[in-house]
Coordinates of C-alpha atoms in Angstrom, one line a residue:
M1 CA 0.0 0.0 0.0
P2 CA 1.6 3.3 -1.0
R3 CA 2.4 5.9 1.7
R4 CA 0.4 9.0 1.8
R5 CA 2.3 12.2 1.1
P6 CA 2.3 14.8 3.9
P7 CA 0.2 18.0 3.0
I8 CA 2.3 20.8 1.7
A9 CA -0.3 23.6 1.0
A10 CA 0.1 25.2 4.5
A11 CA 3.8 26.0 4.1
P12 CA 3.4 28.4 1.2
L13 CA 0.7 30.3 3.0
L14 CA 2.9 30.9 6.0
L15 CA 5.6 32.3 3.7
L16 CA 3.2 34.6 1.9
A17 CA 1.8 36.1 5.1
P18 CA 4.7 38.4 5.9
L19 CA 4.9 39.5 2.2
A20 CA 1.2 40.5 2.4
L21 CA 1.7 42.4 5.6
A22 CA 4.8 44.2 4.1
G23 CA 2.6 46.1 1.7
C24 CA 0.1 47.4 4.2
G25 CA 0.5 50.5 6.2
S26 CA -2.7 50.3 8.1
G27 CA -1.7 47.7 10.6
L28 CA 1.2 47.6 13.0
S29 CA 2.9 50.6 11.5
D30 CA -0.2 52.8 12.0
A31 CA -0.4 51.7 15.6
T32 CA 3.2 52.5 16.2
A33 CA 2.9 55.9 14.5
L34 CA -0.3 56.8 16.6
G35 CA 1.6 55.8 19.8
G36 CA -1.6 55.0 21.7
A37 CA -3.5 58.0 20.5
P38 CA -7.1 57.2 19.1
R39 CA -7.7 57.2 15.5
P40 CA -9.7 60.3 14.2
P41 CA -13.3 60.1 13.1
A42 CA -13.9 59.4 9.4
Y43 CA -13.2 62.4 7.2
A44 CA -16.4 64.2 5.9
G45 CA -14.6 66.0 3.1
S46 CA -15.0 69.4 4.9
I47 CA -13.5 71.3 7.9
A48 CA -14.8 73.6 10.5
L49 CA -13.1 77.0 10.2
A50 CA -13.2 79.4 13.2
S51 CA -11.4 82.6 14.2
D52 CA -10.6 84.4 17.3
P53 CA -12.3 86.8 17.4
S54 CA -15.3 85.3 15.6
G55 CA -16.9 86.9 12.6
A56 CA -13.7 87.2 10.5
R57 CA -13.9 87.1 6.7
C58 CA -11.6 84.4 5.5
V59 CA -10.6 83.9 1.9
L60 CA -9.1 80.4 1.2
T61 CA -6.8 79.9 -1.7
N62 CA -5.3 76.7 -3.2
R63 CA -1.6 77.4 -3.0
E64 CA -0.7 75.0 -5.9
T65 CA -3.2 76.5 -8.5
S66 CA -3.7 80.0 -6.9
T67 CA -7.5 79.4 -7.3
L68 CA -10.2 80.5 -4.8
V69 CA -11.5 77.6 -2.7
A70 CA -13.8 79.6 -0.4
D71 CA -14.8 83.1 0.8
V72 CA -16.7 82.7 4.2
T73 CA -17.3 84.4 7.5
T74 CA -16.3 82.5 10.6
P75 CA -17.5 80.2 12.0
A76 CA -18.0 78.2 8.8
T77 CA -17.9 74.8 7.3
V78 CA -15.6 74.6 4.3
P79 CA -15.7 71.7 1.7
L80 CA -12.1 70.5 1.2
P81 CA -11.9 67.2 -0.7
R82 CA -8.8 65.0 -0.2
S83 CA -5.8 66.6 -1.9
T84 CA -2.1 67.2 -1.8
A85 CA -2.5 71.0 -1.9
A86 CA -1.9 73.3 1.0
I87 CA -4.6 75.9 1.5
D88 CA -3.9 79.5 2.5
A89 CA -6.6 81.0 4.7
T90 CA -6.3 84.8 4.9
C91 CA -8.6 86.2 7.5
V92 CA -9.5 89.8 8.6
A93 CA -11.8 91.3 11.2
P94 CA -12.3 94.8 12.6
G95 CA -9.8 95.7 15.2
S96 CA -7.5 92.8 14.3
M97 CA -4.5 92.3 12.0
E98 CA -4.9 90.4 8.7
T99 CA -3.6 86.9 9.3
T100 CA -2.8 84.1 7.0
V101 CA -2.4 80.5 8.1
A102 CA -1.5 77.4 6.0
I103 CA -4.0 74.5 6.2
R104 CA -2.0 71.5 5.0
P105 CA -3.3 68.0 4.1
V106 CA -2.0 65.4 6.7
R107 CA -2.0 61.6 6.7
D108 CA -5.4 60.2 7.5
F109 CA -5.2 57.7 10.3
A110 CA -8.9 57.1 10.4
A111 CA -10.1 53.5 10.5
N112 CA -10.3 51.7 7.1
I113 CA -7.9 54.1 5.3
H114 CA -5.4 52.0 3.6
H115 CA -2.0 53.7 3.1
P116 CA 0.6 51.2 1.5
Q117 CA 4.0 51.3 2.8
P118 CA 6.8 52.1 0.2
I119 CA 8.3 48.5 0.3
G120 CA 7.5 45.2 -1.1
T121 CA 4.3 45.0 -3.1
G122 CA 3.3 48.4 -1.9
V123 CA 5.8 50.6 -3.9
A124 CA 3.5 51.5 -6.8
Q125 CA 0.5 51.8 -4.5
N126 CA 2.4 54.1 -2.2
L127 CA 3.3 56.4 -5.1
V128 CA -0.3 56.8 -6.2
A129 CA -1.4 57.6 -2.6
V130 CA 1.4 60.1 -2.1
R131 CA 0.7 61.9 -5.5
S132 CA -3.0 61.8 -5.4
G133 CA -3.7 62.7 -1.8
I134 CA -6.3 59.9 -1.5
T135 CA -5.0 59.0 2.1
R136 CA -4.8 62.7 3.2
R137 CA -7.2 64.8 5.1
Y138 CA -7.5 68.4 6.3
D139 CA -8.0 69.3 10.1
D140 CA -10.5 71.7 11.6
T141 CA -8.7 75.1 11.9
V142 CA -8.9 78.1 14.3
V143 CA -7.2 81.3 13.1
P144 CA -6.1 83.6 16.0
L145 CA -6.1 87.2 14.9
P146 CA -3.9 89.6 16.9
P147 CA -5.4 92.9 17.9
Q148 CA -4.4 96.1 16.0
P149 CA -3.1 97.9 17.8
F150 CA -1.8 96.3 21.0
A151 CA -2.3 98.1 24.3
S152 CA 1.4 97.9 25.0
A153 CA 4.7 96.4 23.7
A154 CA 4.6 93.9 26.5
A155 CA 1.1 92.8 25.5
R156 CA 2.3 92.4 21.9
D157 CA 5.3 90.4 22.8
A158 CA 3.2 88.1 25.2
W159 CA 0.6 87.5 22.5
F160 CA 3.1 86.4 19.9
A161 CA 5.1 84.3 22.4
D162 CA 2.0 82.4 23.3
R163 CA 0.9 82.1 19.6
A164 CA 4.3 80.7 18.7
E165 CA 4.0 78.1 21.5
Q166 CA 0.6 77.1 20.2
I167 CA 2.1 76.5 16.8
R168 CA 4.9 74.3 18.2
Q169 CA 2.4 72.3 20.2
A170 CA 0.1 71.8 17.2
A171 CA 3.1 70.5 15.1
A172 CA 4.5 68.1 17.8
P173 CA 2.1 65.1 17.3
G174 CA 2.6 64.9 13.6
I175 CA 6.4 65.1 13.9
A176 CA 6.4 62.4 16.7
R177 CA 4.3 60.1 14.5
A178 CA 6.7 60.5 11.6
E179 CA 9.6 59.8 13.9
R180 CA 8.0 56.7 15.4
A181 CA 7.0 55.1 12.1
Q182 CA 8.1 56.9 8.9
T183 CA 6.5 54.2 6.6
A184 CA 3.0 54.9 8.1
T185 CA 3.2 58.6 7.3
I186 CA 3.5 60.7 4.1
D187 CA 5.6 63.6 5.1
S188 CA 8.9 63.0 6.8
A189 CA 9.8 64.4 10.1
D190 CA 12.1 66.8 8.6
T191 CA 9.4 68.0 6.1
L192 CA 7.1 68.6 9.1
R193 CA 9.9 70.6 10.9
G194 CA 10.2 72.6 7.8
Y195 CA 6.6 73.5 7.9
L196 CA 7.0 74.5 11.5
V197 CA 9.9 76.8 10.7
E198 CA 7.8 78.3 7.8
D199 CA 4.8 79.0 10.2
L200 CA 7.0 80.5 12.9
A201 CA 8.8 82.8 10.4
R202 CA 5.5 84.0 9.1
L203 CA 4.4 84.7 12.7
E204 CA 7.7 86.6 13.3
R205 CA 7.1 88.7 10.3
Q206 CA 3.6 89.6 11.5
Q207 CA 4.9 90.6 14.9
A208 CA 7.3 93.0 13.2
M209 CA 4.3 94.7 11.6
A210 CA 2.2 94.8 14.8
T211 CA 1.6 98.3 16.2
V212 CA 1.2 99.6 19.7
A213 CA -1.3 102.2 20.7
A214 CA 0.1 105.6 21.3
R215 CA 0.0 106.8 24.9
T216 CA -2.6 109.4 25.9
P217 CA -0.9 112.4 27.5
R218 CA -2.0 113.0 31.1

């Protein structure tokens, strides 16, 4: 009676499993990048835009094409489909300085958003994701408007110092994610640090233009 051959189908499956995982950026690499932080809710294709003070007129422009995206009064909901383009929001309100902030698309870590890693079978898919922006989203944005003029030089310097710290704190989570798991993100930590430098330089230029109210003679 001939001997039965042992089954061999299971072995190739075990070998293929690591290869399949290598092309997926939504598993272990995402968890590492998030570092225990919860995933954001699903992106609705729009953002909430607010200003401080409220009631500012904000004109949003696509930086890549220089085209108008929206012209709204805060608070407002602004449709922003997934894209690779940074959006410049320029806001103005009575008694405040005109202020421009960059609203940049970031990696979407919401559930069921597949971002392939740039290794193994995911190389071509990753290029498509990076170039098309299909795994990016925009975040809700608040635009703080400095008063014009400030009551004193000390008030001016304190306002801008506080705003600079807010910008640093807002940039920190994204930089930390990129440092923990570069293959799970789109922009490198160095790229994100460059955006931070850009935003702080813009703030510094605005501070240089801020005025202080003239003292009333006694």
